[in-house]
Short mmCIF file of C-alpha atoms in Angstrom, two decimals:
data_model
loop_
_atom_site.label_atom_id
_atom_site.label_comp_id
_atom_site.label_asym_id
_atom_site.label_seq_id
_atom_site.Cartn_x
_atom_site.Cartn_y
_atom_site.Cartn_z
CA MET A 7 -0.06 0.07 0.19
CA GLN A 8 2.60 2.98 0.77
CA ASN A 9 4.35 2.38 -2.82
CA LEU A 10 1.39 2.16 -4.26
CA GLY A 11 1.41 6.36 -2.95
CA ILE A 12 4.29 7.00 -3.96
CA ARG A 13 4.81 5.77 -6.99
CA ILE A 14 2.22 7.55 -8.54
CA LEU A 15 4.75 10.70 -8.41
CA PHE A 16 6.85 8.48 -11.16
CA GLU A 17 4.52 8.84 -13.03
CA GLY A 18 4.16 9.71 -16.14
CA ASN A 19 5.62 13.37 -16.16
CA ASN A 20 3.64 13.69 -12.80
CA PHE A 21 7.39 15.18 -10.52
CA LEU A 22 8.36 17.03 -13.60
CA ARG A 23 4.59 18.91 -13.20
CA LEU A 24 4.82 19.84 -9.51
CA LEU A 25 8.27 20.69 -10.14
CA GLY A 26 6.94 23.53 -13.28
CA GLY A 27 4.00 24.62 -10.88
CA LEU A 28 7.43 25.24 -8.10
CA LEU A 29 8.15 27.36 -10.93
CA VAL A 30 5.25 29.15 -11.01
CA SER A 31 4.68 29.95 -7.93
CA LEU A 32 8.20 31.03 -7.47
CA LYS A 33 8.46 33.52 -10.36
CA ILE A 34 5.15 35.50 -9.29
CA ALA A 35 5.91 35.40 -5.35
CA VAL A 36 10.19 36.81 -6.36
CA LEU A 37 8.77 39.37 -8.70
CA SER A 38 5.97 40.91 -6.89
CA MET A 39 8.49 40.95 -4.18
CA ALA A 40 11.07 43.11 -6.18
CA LEU A 41 9.03 45.06 -7.38
CA SER A 42 7.04 45.46 -3.79
CA VAL A 43 10.83 46.35 -1.89
CA GLY A 44 11.42 48.77 -5.17
CA LEU A 45 8.25 50.61 -4.39
CA GLY A 46 8.18 50.02 -0.96
CA ILE A 47 11.49 51.91 0.19
CA LEU A 48 9.91 55.05 -1.45
CA LEU A 49 7.20 53.95 0.34
CA GLY A 50 7.56 54.03 3.21
CA MET A 51 10.09 57.45 2.84
CA VAL A 52 6.55 59.18 2.30
CA MET A 53 5.49 57.53 4.91
CA THR A 54 7.65 59.23 7.18
CA SER A 55 6.69 62.93 5.92
CA LYS A 56 5.32 65.43 8.73
CA LYS A 57 2.44 66.51 6.31
CA ARG A 58 -1.14 64.95 7.78
CA PRO A 59 -2.71 64.15 4.31
CA ILE A 60 0.52 62.78 3.43
CA ARG A 61 0.14 60.88 6.77
CA ILE A 62 -3.58 59.69 6.07
CA PHE A 63 -3.82 59.10 3.01
CA THR A 64 -0.28 56.94 3.30
CA ARG A 65 -2.22 54.37 6.31
CA LEU A 66 -5.64 53.83 4.38
CA TYR A 67 -3.83 52.50 1.94
CA LEU A 68 -2.05 50.34 4.63
CA GLU A 69 -5.13 49.92 6.55
CA THR A 70 -7.50 48.84 2.78
CA VAL A 71 -4.50 46.39 2.19
CA ARG A 72 -4.88 44.98 5.12
CA ILE A 73 -8.38 44.98 5.99
CA MET A 74 -8.53 43.44 2.51
CA PRO A 75 -8.58 39.21 1.95
CA GLN A 76 -5.81 38.96 -0.86
CA LEU A 77 -8.46 36.79 -2.62
CA VAL A 78 -10.59 39.64 -2.65
CA LEU A 79 -8.16 41.74 -4.67
CA LEU A 80 -7.31 39.11 -6.88
CA PHE A 81 -10.54 38.20 -8.12
CA LEU A 82 -11.17 42.51 -7.84
CA VAL A 83 -8.23 42.60 -10.53
CA TYR A 84 -8.25 39.82 -12.51
CA PHE A 85 -12.19 39.80 -13.14
CA GLY A 86 -13.78 43.25 -11.87
CA ALA A 87 -10.30 44.48 -14.14
CA ALA A 88 -12.00 42.36 -17.04
CA LYS A 89 -15.38 42.91 -16.42
CA HIS A 90 -15.64 47.06 -15.54
CA LEU A 91 -12.40 48.31 -16.79
CA ASN A 92 -12.21 46.38 -20.44
CA VAL A 93 -8.42 45.68 -18.86
CA ASN A 94 -8.32 41.54 -19.47
CA PHE A 95 -4.42 41.15 -17.17
CA SER A 96 -3.89 37.44 -17.35
CA GLY A 97 -4.35 35.28 -14.43
CA GLN A 98 -0.05 35.41 -13.99
CA MET A 99 -0.01 39.39 -14.51
CA ALA A 100 -3.66 39.56 -11.74
CA ALA A 101 -1.06 38.03 -9.31
CA VAL A 102 1.90 40.22 -9.12
CA ILE A 103 0.07 43.28 -9.59
CA VAL A 104 -1.94 42.27 -6.35
CA PHE A 105 1.25 40.70 -4.59
CA THR A 106 2.69 44.30 -5.31
CA PHE A 107 -0.10 45.33 -4.27
CA TRP A 108 0.09 44.17 -0.70
CA GLY A 109 3.07 43.76 -1.02
CA THR A 110 4.76 47.20 -1.06
CA ALA A 111 2.17 48.42 1.69
CA GLU A 112 3.62 45.84 4.36
CA MET A 113 6.94 46.92 2.78
CA GLY A 114 5.92 50.90 3.64
CA ASP A 115 5.35 50.16 7.58
CA LEU A 116 8.94 47.93 7.49
CA VAL A 117 10.78 50.62 5.98
CA ARG A 118 9.23 53.23 8.28
CA SER A 119 9.14 51.82 11.31
CA ALA A 120 12.64 51.04 9.99
CA LEU A 121 13.91 54.92 9.17
CA GLU A 122 12.07 55.90 12.58
CA SER A 123 14.09 53.62 14.55
CA ILE A 124 16.88 55.68 12.97
CA PRO A 125 17.98 58.11 15.36
CA VAL A 126 17.92 61.91 14.82
CA HIS A 127 21.01 61.33 16.03
CA GLN A 128 22.19 60.03 12.87
CA TYR A 129 21.02 62.65 10.67
CA GLN A 130 21.90 65.54 12.18
CA SER A 131 25.99 64.41 12.15
CA GLY A 132 25.37 64.05 8.32
CA PHE A 133 24.09 67.89 8.21
CA ALA A 134 26.13 69.43 10.48
CA LEU A 135 29.03 67.67 7.73
CA GLY A 136 27.18 69.36 5.18
CA MET A 137 25.61 66.68 3.78
CA THR A 138 22.68 67.31 1.65
CA GLU A 139 18.89 65.47 2.64
CA LEU A 140 19.60 62.75 0.10
CA GLN A 141 23.36 62.39 1.08
CA VAL A 142 21.97 61.66 4.23
CA TYR A 143 19.49 58.81 2.95
CA ARG A 144 21.66 57.12 0.91
CA HIS A 145 24.74 57.24 3.11
CA ILE A 146 24.50 56.96 6.54
CA VAL A 147 19.83 56.03 6.90
CA ILE A 148 19.83 53.42 4.50
CA PRO A 149 22.68 51.37 5.63
CA GLN A 150 22.05 51.16 8.34
CA THR A 151 18.01 50.32 8.35
CA ILE A 152 18.21 48.09 5.13
CA ARG A 153 20.50 44.88 7.78
CA ARG A 154 16.88 46.03 10.20
CA LEU A 155 14.86 45.11 7.64
CA LEU A 156 16.48 42.28 6.51
CA PRO A 157 14.60 39.45 9.10
CA SER A 158 11.49 40.71 8.45
CA VAL A 159 11.48 41.60 4.32
CA MET A 160 12.33 37.55 4.80
CA ASN A 161 9.62 36.79 6.29
CA LEU A 162 7.58 39.07 3.82
CA LEU A 163 8.34 37.32 1.11
CA THR A 164 7.95 33.73 2.60
CA ARG A 165 4.52 34.89 3.57
CA MET A 166 3.96 35.52 -0.33
CA ILE A 167 5.58 32.28 -1.54
CA LYS A 168 3.11 30.15 0.94
CA THR A 169 -0.24 32.65 0.00
CA THR A 170 1.15 32.35 -4.06
CA SER A 171 -1.09 29.33 -3.45
CA LEU A 172 -4.61 30.97 -3.44
CA VAL A 173 -4.07 33.00 -7.03
CA VAL A 174 -5.10 28.50 -7.87
CA LEU A 175 -8.52 30.39 -8.22
CA ILE A 176 -8.45 32.96 -11.21
CA GLY A 177 -7.29 30.00 -13.08
CA VAL A 178 -3.19 29.88 -12.42
CA ILE A 179 -1.79 26.59 -12.24
CA GLU A 180 0.79 26.43 -9.62
CA VAL A 181 2.20 23.43 -7.16
CA VAL A 182 -0.57 23.62 -4.95
CA LYS A 183 -2.85 23.17 -8.42
CA VAL A 184 -1.03 21.11 -9.97
CA GLY A 185 -0.85 18.98 -6.66
CA LYS A 186 -4.55 18.50 -6.96
CA GLN A 187 -4.87 17.42 -10.28
CA ILE A 188 -2.32 14.98 -10.11
CA ILE A 189 -4.38 13.18 -6.98
CA ASP A 190 -7.41 12.94 -8.24
CA SER A 191 -5.97 11.87 -11.24
CA SER A 192 -5.44 8.71 -9.71
CA ARG A 193 -8.99 8.81 -7.05
CA TYR A 194 -9.72 5.41 -8.54
CA THR A 195 -6.18 3.65 -8.91
CA VAL A 196 -4.42 5.20 -6.08
CA PRO A 197 -6.39 6.38 -3.32
CA ASP A 198 -4.00 7.61 -0.47
CA ALA A 199 -2.15 9.96 -3.01
CA ALA A 200 -3.27 12.63 -1.50
CA LEU A 201 -0.66 12.25 1.66
CA TRP A 202 1.93 11.56 -0.94
CA VAL A 203 1.51 14.02 -3.25
CA TYR A 204 1.15 17.17 -0.17
CA GLY A 205 4.04 15.77 1.69
CA VAL A 206 5.69 16.24 -0.98
CA ILE A 207 4.85 19.94 -1.45
CA PHE A 208 5.17 20.03 1.58
CA ILE A 209 8.94 19.06 0.93
CA LEU A 210 9.22 21.68 -1.99
CA TYR A 211 7.99 25.29 0.31
CA PHE A 212 10.22 24.08 2.19
CA VAL A 213 13.43 23.48 -0.13
CA ILE A 214 12.60 26.95 -1.65
CA CYS A 215 12.28 28.61 1.38
CA TYR A 216 14.70 27.18 3.04
CA PRO A 217 17.69 29.10 1.12
CA PHE A 218 16.25 32.58 1.60
CA SER A 219 16.78 32.40 5.16
CA ARG A 220 19.65 31.39 5.49
CA ALA A 221 20.28 34.18 2.12
CA ALA A 222 19.24 36.35 4.52
CA ALA A 223 21.44 35.41 7.53
CA LEU A 224 24.77 35.32 5.33
CA LEU A 225 23.77 39.11 4.47
CA ASP A 226 22.90 40.06 8.60
CA LYS A 227 26.30 38.34 8.51
CA LYS A 228 28.68 39.70 6.13
CA LEU A 229 26.39 43.22 7.03
CA LYS A 230 27.33 43.25 10.59
CA ASP A 231 31.45 42.88 9.52
CA MET B 6 13.99 71.28 2.16
CA LYS B 7 12.84 68.36 3.61
CA LYS B 8 8.92 69.16 1.85
CA LYS B 9 10.28 69.33 -1.13
CA LEU B 10 11.88 65.92 -1.48
CA LEU B 11 9.71 64.17 -0.03
CA GLY B 12 6.49 65.82 -2.39
CA ALA B 13 9.07 64.50 -5.41
CA LEU B 14 9.25 61.11 -3.70
CA LEU B 15 5.71 61.32 -3.91
CA GLY B 16 5.57 61.52 -7.08
CA ILE B 17 8.60 59.64 -8.06
CA THR B 18 6.26 56.71 -6.80
CA MET B 19 3.16 57.52 -7.97
CA ALA B 20 4.04 58.05 -11.54
CA ALA B 21 6.48 54.54 -10.80
CA GLY B 22 2.94 53.01 -10.06
CA LEU B 23 1.29 54.56 -12.84
CA LEU B 24 4.06 53.29 -15.38
CA ALA B 25 4.04 49.54 -14.49
CA GLY B 26 0.53 49.98 -14.64
CA CYS B 27 -0.33 51.19 -17.99
CA GLY B 28 2.74 49.11 -19.51
CA GLN B 29 1.72 45.59 -17.26
CA ALA B 30 -1.78 46.80 -19.52
CA LYS B 31 -1.03 47.15 -22.11
CA ASP B 32 1.77 43.99 -22.59
CA ASN B 33 -0.93 41.93 -21.61
CA GLY B 34 -3.26 43.76 -23.81
CA GLY B 35 -1.27 42.45 -26.84
CA ASN B 36 -1.29 38.72 -25.27
CA THR B 37 -5.53 39.30 -26.37
CA GLY B 38 -6.05 41.10 -28.22
CA GLY B 39 -7.61 43.94 -27.50
CA ALA B 40 -9.51 43.84 -23.66
CA ALA B 41 -13.16 43.97 -23.76
CA ALA B 42 -15.40 41.99 -21.28
CA LYS B 43 -17.28 41.87 -24.30
CA ALA B 44 -17.79 37.78 -25.14
CA ARG B 45 -16.25 37.00 -28.10
CA THR B 46 -18.51 36.30 -31.78
CA LEU B 47 -18.20 33.05 -34.05
CA SER B 48 -17.32 34.86 -36.81
CA GLU B 49 -13.70 36.52 -34.03
CA ILE B 50 -12.86 33.15 -32.54
CA LYS B 51 -12.93 31.63 -36.61
CA ASP B 52 -9.91 34.50 -36.72
CA ALA B 53 -8.64 33.80 -34.44
CA GLY B 54 -8.82 30.40 -35.19
CA THR B 55 -8.82 29.11 -31.17
CA ILE B 56 -11.44 28.28 -28.61
CA LYS B 57 -10.68 29.37 -25.84
CA ILE B 58 -12.91 26.18 -23.20
CA GLY B 59 -13.40 26.45 -19.99
CA VAL B 60 -13.43 22.50 -17.53
CA PHE B 61 -12.03 21.45 -14.88
CA SER B 62 -8.67 20.00 -13.97
CA ASP B 63 -9.37 18.36 -11.40
CA LYS B 64 -12.38 16.08 -11.63
CA ASN B 65 -12.19 12.71 -12.99
CA PRO B 66 -13.95 11.54 -14.52
CA PHE B 67 -15.66 14.17 -16.87
CA GLY B 68 -12.39 16.97 -16.84
CA TYR B 69 -9.25 16.16 -15.56
CA VAL B 70 -5.37 16.13 -16.03
CA ASP B 71 -3.90 12.68 -16.56
CA SER B 72 -0.60 11.43 -15.50
CA ASN B 73 1.14 13.26 -18.64
CA GLY B 74 -0.26 16.43 -17.47
CA LYS B 75 -3.17 15.91 -21.01
CA ILE B 76 -6.16 17.12 -19.80
CA GLN B 77 -9.08 13.89 -20.35
CA GLY B 78 -12.78 13.13 -19.46
CA TYR B 79 -16.23 13.55 -20.58
CA ASP B 80 -16.90 16.85 -21.15
CA VAL B 81 -13.21 17.12 -23.07
CA TYR B 82 -14.22 15.00 -24.58
CA LEU B 83 -16.59 17.05 -26.13
CA ALA B 84 -14.63 20.43 -26.21
CA LYS B 85 -12.82 19.02 -28.56
CA ARG B 86 -14.95 17.18 -31.49
CA LEU B 87 -16.59 21.27 -31.18
CA ALA B 88 -12.97 22.88 -31.94
CA LYS B 89 -12.60 20.10 -34.42
CA ASP B 90 -16.24 20.70 -36.37
CA LEU B 91 -16.18 24.55 -35.59
CA LEU B 92 -12.24 25.18 -36.85
CA GLY B 93 -11.17 21.82 -38.43
CA SER B 94 -8.77 20.60 -35.46
CA GLU B 95 -9.48 19.41 -32.01
CA ASP B 96 -5.45 20.61 -31.54
CA LYS B 97 -7.74 24.25 -31.64
CA VAL B 98 -8.37 24.34 -28.29
CA GLU B 99 -7.69 26.37 -25.37
CA PHE B 100 -7.72 24.72 -22.20
CA VAL B 101 -8.46 27.04 -19.17
CA TYR B 102 -8.86 25.15 -16.04
CA VAL B 103 -11.33 26.21 -14.03
CA GLU B 104 -12.81 26.26 -10.14
CA ALA B 105 -16.70 25.46 -9.44
CA ALA B 106 -17.08 29.14 -7.63
CA SER B 107 -16.28 30.80 -10.58
CA ARG B 108 -17.53 28.95 -14.06
CA VAL B 109 -19.90 32.41 -14.16
CA GLU B 110 -17.79 34.81 -13.51
CA TYR B 111 -15.05 32.93 -16.69
CA LEU B 112 -17.63 33.76 -18.80
CA LYS B 113 -18.91 37.24 -17.55
CA SER B 114 -15.21 38.10 -17.94
CA ALA B 115 -15.23 36.72 -21.38
CA LYS B 116 -11.94 35.11 -20.05
CA VAL B 117 -13.34 32.20 -21.56
CA ASP B 118 -15.90 31.72 -24.81
CA VAL B 119 -17.35 28.43 -23.47
CA ILE B 120 -16.89 26.93 -19.93
CA LEU B 121 -18.01 22.57 -20.34
CA ALA B 122 -16.77 21.91 -16.99
CA ASN B 123 -19.87 20.04 -15.94
CA PHE B 124 -22.40 23.00 -15.44
CA THR B 125 -25.35 22.30 -14.24
CA VAL B 126 -28.38 24.06 -15.70
CA THR B 127 -30.24 26.52 -13.19
CA ASP B 128 -32.78 28.99 -12.70
CA GLU B 129 -30.31 31.32 -10.88
CA ARG B 130 -27.52 30.71 -13.70
CA LYS B 131 -30.03 31.19 -16.87
CA GLU B 132 -30.24 35.19 -15.44
CA GLN B 133 -26.29 34.77 -15.75
CA VAL B 134 -25.19 33.11 -18.43
CA ASP B 135 -26.84 31.46 -21.78
CA PHE B 136 -26.80 27.78 -21.59
CA ALA B 137 -26.90 25.62 -25.40
CA LEU B 138 -28.45 21.89 -25.39
CA PRO B 139 -28.26 19.18 -22.41
CA TYR B 140 -25.59 17.04 -23.01
CA MET B 141 -25.79 15.32 -19.26
CA LYS B 142 -28.49 14.92 -17.08
CA VAL B 143 -27.68 14.51 -12.75
CA ALA B 144 -29.28 14.49 -9.63
CA LEU B 145 -27.53 15.31 -6.35
CA GLY B 146 -26.53 12.41 -4.04
CA VAL B 147 -25.53 11.61 -0.71
CA VAL B 148 -22.09 9.56 -0.03
CA SER B 149 -21.67 8.56 3.58
CA PRO B 150 -19.38 5.46 5.61
CA ASP B 151 -20.91 1.88 5.64
CA ALA B 152 -20.92 2.23 9.16
CA ALA B 153 -22.47 5.43 10.11
CA LEU B 154 -24.97 5.17 6.49
CA ILE B 155 -27.35 7.78 5.32
CA THR B 156 -30.54 6.64 3.71
CA ASP B 157 -32.47 9.59 4.43
CA VAL B 158 -32.34 13.38 3.94
CA ALA B 159 -34.27 13.19 7.60
CA GLN B 160 -31.40 11.27 9.00
CA LEU B 161 -28.41 14.39 8.00
CA LYS B 162 -30.71 16.44 10.38
CA ASP B 163 -28.33 18.36 12.88
CA LYS B 164 -25.31 15.94 11.33
CA THR B 165 -22.22 17.95 9.29
CA LEU B 166 -22.83 17.68 5.26
CA ILE B 167 -20.30 18.20 3.40
CA VAL B 168 -20.91 20.28 0.24
CA VAL B 169 -18.11 22.58 -2.10
CA LYS B 170 -19.02 26.14 -2.50
CA GLY B 171 -20.62 27.13 -6.35
CA THR B 172 -22.44 23.87 -6.37
CA THR B 173 -26.45 23.04 -7.16
CA ALA B 174 -25.92 20.73 -4.01
CA GLU B 175 -24.41 22.78 -1.27
CA THR B 176 -27.55 25.54 -2.89
CA TYR B 177 -30.23 22.64 -2.08
CA PHE B 178 -29.77 21.88 1.46
CA SER B 179 -28.95 25.34 2.59
CA GLU B 180 -32.73 26.21 0.12
CA ASN B 181 -34.15 22.55 1.31
CA HIS B 182 -32.83 21.54 4.17
CA PRO B 183 -31.85 24.47 6.52
CA GLU B 184 -31.64 22.08 9.79
CA VAL B 185 -29.00 20.49 7.61
CA LYS B 186 -24.99 21.72 9.18
CA LEU B 187 -23.08 22.76 5.41
CA LEU B 188 -19.59 22.36 5.89
CA LYS B 189 -18.05 24.42 2.49
CA PHE B 190 -14.99 23.16 0.80
CA ASP B 191 -13.73 25.02 -3.12
CA GLU B 192 -12.13 22.44 -4.22
CA TYR B 193 -13.81 18.90 -5.05
CA GLN B 194 -10.27 17.16 -3.58
CA GLU B 195 -10.83 18.87 -0.22
CA ALA B 196 -13.91 18.20 0.26
CA TYR B 197 -13.08 14.04 -0.29
CA ASP B 198 -10.63 14.18 1.85
CA ALA B 199 -12.09 15.88 4.75
CA LEU B 200 -14.95 12.76 4.37
CA LEU B 201 -12.27 10.13 4.46
CA ASP B 202 -10.66 12.66 7.37
CA GLY B 203 -14.43 11.52 9.24
CA ARG B 204 -14.95 15.80 9.33
CA GLY B 205 -17.61 15.42 8.07
CA ASP B 206 -20.75 13.13 8.60
CA ALA B 207 -22.24 12.25 5.00
CA PHE B 208 -20.42 14.40 1.32
CA SER B 209 -23.83 16.07 -1.07
CA THR B 210 -23.29 16.66 -4.63
CA ASP B 211 -23.86 15.39 -8.37
CA ASN B 212 -24.71 11.42 -8.20
CA THR B 213 -22.53 10.36 -10.87
CA GLU B 214 -19.08 11.72 -8.81
CA VAL B 215 -20.43 10.39 -5.83
CA LEU B 216 -21.00 6.76 -7.08
CA ALA B 217 -17.80 7.32 -9.37
CA TRP B 218 -16.23 7.64 -5.83
CA ALA B 219 -18.38 4.78 -3.37
CA LEU B 220 -17.43 2.13 -6.18
CA GLN B 221 -13.51 2.76 -5.17
CA ASN B 222 -13.40 3.59 -2.31
CA LYS B 223 -14.31 1.14 -0.12
CA GLY B 224 -16.22 1.57 3.63
CA PHE B 225 -18.48 4.10 1.90
CA THR B 226 -21.75 3.96 -0.36
CA VAL B 227 -24.60 5.90 -1.36
CA GLY B 228 -27.13 6.45 0.94
CA ILE B 229 -29.30 8.30 -1.35
CA GLU B 230 -28.55 8.72 -5.05
CA SER B 231 -31.52 10.48 -5.70
CA ILE B 232 -32.04 13.55 -4.42
CA GLY B 233 -33.49 17.49 -5.04
CA ASN B 234 -34.04 18.19 -8.88
CA LEU B 235 -33.30 15.86 -12.30
CA ASP B 236 -31.32 18.29 -13.43
CA THR B 237 -29.59 18.83 -16.83
CA ILE B 238 -25.89 19.78 -17.27
CA ALA B 239 -24.86 21.87 -20.61
CA PRO B 240 -23.04 23.99 -22.00
CA ALA B 241 -22.39 27.89 -21.31
CA VAL B 242 -22.00 31.23 -23.25
CA GLN B 243 -21.78 34.77 -22.24
CA LYS B 244 -25.29 36.33 -21.46
CA GLY B 245 -26.06 37.39 -25.50
CA ASN B 246 -23.41 35.64 -27.23
CA LYS B 247 -26.37 34.07 -29.65
CA GLU B 248 -24.39 33.19 -32.74
CA LEU B 249 -22.25 31.16 -30.49
CA LEU B 250 -24.79 29.68 -28.75
CA ASP B 251 -26.92 29.13 -31.63
CA TRP B 252 -23.69 27.48 -33.44
CA ILE B 253 -23.86 24.91 -30.16
CA ASN B 254 -27.50 24.36 -30.18
CA SER B 255 -27.35 22.66 -33.53
CA GLU B 256 -23.91 21.21 -33.40
CA ILE B 257 -25.03 18.99 -30.08
CA GLU B 258 -28.69 18.87 -32.69
CA THR B 259 -26.00 16.93 -36.00
CA LEU B 260 -24.31 14.78 -33.27
CA GLY B 261 -27.46 13.27 -31.42
CA LYS B 262 -28.11 11.80 -34.73
CA GLU B 263 -24.69 10.21 -34.15
CA GLN B 264 -25.22 9.25 -31.33
CA PHE B 265 -21.53 11.43 -30.01
CA PHE B 266 -22.54 11.48 -26.56
CA HIS B 267 -23.18 7.64 -26.44
CA LYS B 268 -19.53 6.96 -27.80
CA ASP B 269 -17.90 9.63 -25.54
CA PHE B 270 -19.93 8.18 -21.85
CA GLU B 271 -18.29 4.08 -23.61
CA GLU B 272 -14.39 5.78 -23.92
CA THR B 273 -14.74 8.15 -20.20
CA LEU B 274 -17.65 7.10 -18.69
CA LYS B 275 -17.39 2.97 -18.69
CA PRO B 276 -13.80 2.41 -17.67
CA VAL B 277 -14.62 4.27 -13.99
CA TYR B 278 -18.05 3.43 -13.64
CA GLY B 279 -18.16 0.57 -14.87
CA ASP B 280 -21.37 -1.17 -15.63
CA GLU B 281 -23.45 0.27 -12.14
CA ILE B 282 -25.21 2.93 -14.30
CA ASP B 283 -27.37 2.39 -17.36
CA PRO B 284 -26.10 4.68 -19.50
CA GLU B 285 -29.53 6.26 -21.01
CA ASN B 286 -29.46 6.90 -17.07
CA LEU B 287 -26.94 10.14 -17.95
CA VAL B 288 -26.38 10.26 -21.02
CA VAL B 289 -28.78 13.02 -23.34
CA GLU B 290 -28.52 13.07 -26.71
CA GLY B 291 -29.12 15.72 -29.26
CA GLY B 292 -30.75 17.72 -26.51
CA GLN B 293 -33.71 15.22 -25.75
CA VAL B 294 -34.01 14.87 -22.10
#
């Protein structure tokens, strides 16, 4: 019986299909994360503004993203945009847009708190040396912020990788969906396939998330030295 | 000074967002050949050379992906034939894998031309999409473990019944039997896993589906073989896409003359159901129920 279950993974090109699905998940997560980091850093700087309207506006954006389930956003962008705005995104494109929208808000808030945690005298010392505001950010504030940011950014990235399992609902075939297809196509012949397939998916998620947290730890160490 | 910088940054952020947005939109418009929520007409499909058909990818034996990654099943068999008769080759179909709960949305947003995903005809759905002539008929069935077999709806009182969101079983039980507790899942696989784990007392969906499943899973029996109304399953197109609808209707009538759906049954359903089910109880030829 046990042999039966694992056999399913090596039937046809099932295992390759699972890896293909994993690649789709990873592509969406990494692309969205790259965009989120870029846009989030800018947003974070904007969020430290002293201007009330700007603060209210960014706060509103952040809270909207936090309150709205990602699934609702996915449906809005995938189906809603096609129906009401005549903009027909592919499933993967819609996923990247939503994840970037979400990631930018989260990232912005992380950057804001990291920026605010930099003591005022760091800025003042920079100005005292005759640096412009841009130079102070570039040479003093941002390098320090990055180190404080790393752990939470990695956390956000792994969360994003795991949340990609939602995109199946807008027709993107990622790793979990491929797993379900494999389980279903063999459900009359291999009833216990579910355990094996989900077990492998669990390992696959670990295999892609672990290097990221290792890389972050190494980078952190390097920055410290 | 600081304010100026922040203002500039805000401007850059917004501009970047706008640019990214436009770039993406344009990109995609190119791929899909002009985006519109209005479904493609018959001649537009012919010009494009492929028809987009929404099918299930995890509902064996109606629509499922085999171990070589190829889509198979009763619905798929029909989809390929439609493509062959409309566009000259059964490879001219682009399959879109849909979920039960979002089938209507796929049509409304014109993401697909036709839905062939075991779509049961209901009055509620008729207001949202246009159904063609039926090619199958079903009622609901309830499967439960032999140890606590449920043979009558009355037995379900205060028990947990598993259903899949967006299916006729969900509507039927919530409207007619509010005393039954429903445990809802997005996908069939999850629902079956829940039944196997004992998270619910029984599972209800189309009788074809539960009969096939019970055959392969020892210890489970379909206690209620037919409940609810006799429903039909038909292809669906976007509301108002008359040209395409008429073509599918005439195609189904023509196919009826060659007993196409009996052949479809033999090829895709018989290996699963064996002799348990009489094809006359399932197959509808030429749209004549």
